[in-house]
């Protein structure tokens, strides 16, 4: 296994887990806890928490994509729309059409 595949794969999975974990924290834990708090407490917490949370989620989602692209490139050998024999891979026709328009 290529060293680059290991590095890009590890970073891609790390940031994806952080991104999904943050989303689950927000939907499962925090939103349920807000029901037991007063509206003023929820508003104060949200005003302090959401700016930081938004930045972290933005960074993690961006880095998931940033490390996923070279991972895909490394794993396919740069042949995004071809099979191992160099022929056009029919499974990617929709992606090729959407990228060219």
XYZ file of N, CA and C in Angstrom:
303
model
N 0.852 -1.180 0.000
C 0.000 0.000 0.000
C 0.893 1.236 0.000
N 0.539 2.173 -0.815
C 1.319 3.393 -0.954
C 1.259 4.232 0.320
N 2.379 4.867 0.620
C 2.444 5.752 1.779
C 1.429 6.887 1.658
N 1.261 7.435 0.445
C 0.305 8.527 0.247
C -1.129 8.081 0.502
N -1.456 6.866 0.103
C -2.806 6.357 0.355
C -3.058 6.263 1.854
N -2.061 5.811 2.597
C -2.211 5.712 4.052
C -2.396 7.092 4.670
N -1.559 8.050 4.276
C -1.628 9.401 4.853
C -2.940 10.079 4.485
N -3.263 10.119 3.183
C -4.501 10.773 2.757
C -5.730 10.055 3.311
N -5.686 8.739 3.360
C -6.811 7.981 3.908
C -7.026 8.260 5.379
N -5.939 8.282 6.140
C -6.046 8.545 7.577
C -6.587 9.949 7.826
N -6.044 10.941 7.125
C -6.506 12.319 7.328
C -7.958 12.489 6.881
N -8.314 11.885 5.763
C -9.685 11.978 5.271
C -10.668 11.383 6.283
N -10.360 10.208 6.790
C -11.245 9.557 7.765
C -11.266 10.336 9.076
N -10.120 10.832 9.530
C -10.058 11.605 10.773
C -10.981 12.817 10.713
N -10.873 13.601 9.647
C -11.702 14.798 9.549
C -13.167 14.458 9.284
N -13.443 13.370 8.574
C -14.832 12.954 8.363
C -15.483 12.528 9.673
N -14.745 11.802 10.500
C -15.282 11.382 11.801
C -15.543 12.603 12.675
N -14.643 13.575 12.658
C -14.863 14.805 13.423
C -16.071 15.578 12.930
N -16.244 15.634 11.630
C -17.369 16.340 11.030
C -18.684 15.647 11.407
N -18.743 14.352 11.242
C -19.956 13.606 11.582
C -20.193 13.612 13.089
N -19.129 13.495 13.863
C -19.267 13.546 15.322
C -19.829 14.871 15.802
N -19.374 15.958 15.199
C -19.906 17.271 15.558
C -21.380 17.404 15.211
N -21.750 16.890 14.053
C -23.159 16.936 13.655
C -24.023 16.099 14.591
N -23.522 14.930 14.970
C -24.279 14.085 15.904
C -24.365 14.718 17.289
N -23.287 15.335 17.739
C -23.312 16.041 19.023
C -24.411 17.095 19.023
N -24.472 17.847 17.945
C -25.458 18.922 17.866
C -26.886 18.373 17.841
N -27.131 17.360 17.026
C -28.508 16.893 16.852
C -28.989 15.974 17.965
N -28.115 15.121 18.465
C -28.557 14.138 19.455
C -28.442 14.668 20.877
N -27.339 15.315 21.193
C -27.095 15.720 22.581
C -27.625 17.120 22.865
N -27.146 18.099 22.113
C -27.455 19.485 22.461
C -28.915 19.854 22.228
N -29.459 19.480 21.086
C -30.851 19.844 20.825
C -31.800 19.215 21.837
N -31.507 18.012 22.275
C -32.345 17.377 23.292
C -32.184 18.076 24.639
N -30.970 18.513 24.952
C -30.719 19.194 26.225
C -31.350 20.575 26.262
N -31.457 21.224 25.119
C -32.032 22.569 25.072
C -33.487 22.583 25.530
N -34.170 21.487 25.380
C -35.586 21.435 25.774
C -35.771 21.621 27.271
N -34.758 21.258 28.049
C -34.859 21.369 29.508
C -34.404 22.735 30.021
N -33.891 23.587 29.144
C -33.365 24.886 29.563
C -34.334 26.002 29.214
N -34.148 27.126 29.881
C -34.976 28.294 29.581
C -34.537 28.899 28.246
N -35.430 29.620 27.586
C -35.071 30.236 26.299
C -33.878 31.195 26.405
N -33.775 31.919 27.520
C -32.644 32.839 27.680
C -31.325 32.082 27.785
N -31.325 30.970 28.506
C -30.115 30.162 28.643
C -29.716 29.563 27.303
N -30.690 29.083 26.560
C -30.414 28.521 25.235
C -29.842 29.596 24.315
N -30.430 30.790 24.362
C -29.948 31.885 23.513
C -28.518 32.276 23.868
N -28.208 32.366 25.157
C -26.853 32.729 25.573
C -25.847 31.655 25.154
N -26.197 30.404 25.386
C -25.303 29.314 24.992
C -25.093 29.304 23.480
N -26.165 29.459 22.737
C -26.081 29.435 21.279
C -25.225 30.580 20.755
N -25.376 31.761 21.342
C -24.583 32.910 20.903
C -23.090 32.711 21.145
N -22.731 31.974 22.165
C -21.316 31.720 22.448
C -20.786 30.487 21.715
N -21.620 29.498 21.559
C -21.182 28.210 21.019
C -21.162 28.166 19.490
N -22.209 28.678 18.862
C -22.368 28.494 17.419
C -21.270 29.131 16.576
N -20.756 30.314 16.912
C -19.663 30.838 16.081
C -18.443 29.910 16.059
N -18.059 29.401 17.201
C -16.920 28.473 17.259
C -17.254 27.155 16.574
N -18.439 26.652 16.847
C -18.866 25.382 16.266
C -18.927 25.476 14.746
N -19.438 26.586 14.251
C -19.510 26.783 12.801
C -18.145 26.789 12.143
N -17.179 27.431 12.793
C -15.816 27.458 12.252
C -15.225 26.053 12.240
N -15.369 25.339 13.347
C -14.813 23.981 13.431
C -15.466 23.067 12.396
N -16.781 23.139 12.262
C -17.468 22.293 11.284
C -17.057 22.661 9.863
N -16.880 23.945 9.600
C -16.421 24.370 8.280
C -15.030 23.860 7.959
N -14.135 23.942 8.937
C -12.763 23.456 8.742
C -12.761 21.945 8.533
N -13.487 21.217 9.370
C -13.485 19.758 9.260
C -14.134 19.290 7.958
N -15.224 19.913 7.549
C -15.860 19.494 6.296
C -14.979 19.823 5.099
N -14.335 20.981 5.125
C -13.440 21.353 4.030
C -12.244 20.415 3.950
N -11.635 20.111 5.100
C -10.465 19.235 5.092
C -10.827 17.795 4.733
N -12.055 17.380 5.019
C -12.495 16.054 4.575
C -12.452 15.976 3.053
N -12.952 17.008 2.406
C -12.954 17.042 0.943
C -11.542 17.248 0.399
N -10.777 18.137 1.037
C -9.413 18.425 0.584
C -8.547 17.170 0.606
N -8.663 16.355 1.636
C -7.862 15.133 1.703
C -8.518 13.972 0.960
N -9.816 14.050 0.716
C -10.485 12.996 -0.041
C -10.150 13.034 -1.519
N -9.974 14.231 -2.073
C -9.655 14.348 -3.502
C -8.302 13.721 -3.843
N -7.216 14.068 -3.134
C -5.950 13.394 -3.466
C -5.954 11.903 -3.110
N -6.743 11.511 -2.128
C -6.872 10.085 -1.819
C -7.475 9.353 -3.014
N -8.541 9.905 -3.561
C -9.175 9.308 -4.733
C -8.216 9.299 -5.924
N -7.501 10.398 -6.121
C -6.532 10.488 -7.213
C -5.431 9.440 -7.052
N -4.914 9.304 -5.831
C -3.844 8.341 -5.569
C -4.338 6.907 -5.752
N -5.550 6.631 -5.307
C -6.076 5.264 -5.397
C -6.418 4.869 -6.830
N -6.795 5.842 -7.663
C -7.147 5.530 -9.053
C -5.980 5.723 -10.004
N -4.857 6.202 -9.501
C -3.710 6.453 -10.373
C -3.949 7.593 -11.335
N -4.845 8.505 -10.979
C -5.163 9.633 -11.843
C -6.134 9.305 -12.956
N -6.621 8.081 -13.018
C -7.566 7.671 -14.058
C -8.984 7.761 -13.503
N -9.509 8.959 -13.468
C -10.823 9.163 -12.870
C -11.930 8.477 -13.654
N -11.863 8.508 -14.979
C -12.970 8.030 -15.800
C -12.574 6.865 -16.700
N -11.512 6.150 -16.335
C -11.071 5.019 -17.138
C -10.935 3.790 -16.252
N -11.071 2.629 -16.867
C -10.797 1.400 -16.133
C -9.301 1.090 -16.235
N -8.878 -0.037 -15.724
C -7.452 -0.376 -15.696
C -6.862 -0.532 -17.095
N -7.667 -0.813 -18.096
C -7.186 -0.997 -19.470
C -7.168 0.312 -20.257
N -7.581 1.417 -19.630
C -7.583 2.702 -20.317
C -8.856 3.002 -21.080
N -9.854 2.140 -20.951
C -11.133 2.371 -21.622
C -12.024 3.228 -20.736
N -12.907 3.970 -21.364
C -13.848 4.787 -20.598
C -14.706 3.878 -19.732
N -14.814 4.212 -18.482
C -15.603 3.422 -17.540
C -17.036 3.935 -17.569
N -17.964 3.100 -17.982
C -19.357 3.527 -18.151
C -20.022 3.946 -16.840
N -19.532 3.463 -15.715
C -20.155 3.828 -14.440
C -20.002 5.315 -14.151
N -19.031 5.981 -14.778
C -18.760 7.389 -14.482
C -19.362 8.332 -15.518
N -20.176 7.829 -16.451
C -20.711 8.691 -17.496
C -21.481 9.872 -16.932
N -22.270 9.645 -15.900
C -23.024 10.749 -15.306
C -22.116 11.795 -14.700
N -21.046 11.350 -14.057
C -20.107 12.296 -13.462
C -19.382 13.076 -14.548
N -19.016 12.414 -15.631
C -18.305 13.080 -16.712
C -19.200 14.128 -17.361
N -20.454 13.797 -17.568
C -21.379 14.746 -18.181
C -21.579 15.944 -17.264
N -21.752 15.699 -15.966
C -22.005 16.813 -15.054
C -20.771 17.686 -14.883
N -19.570 17.125 -15.025
C -18.348 17.926 -14.901
C -18.100 18.764 -16.141
N -18.570 18.321 -17.298
C -18.271 19.031 -18.541
C -19.273 20.131 -18.846
N -20.387 20.145 -18.182
C -21.410 21.152 -18.482
C -21.182 22.418 -17.717
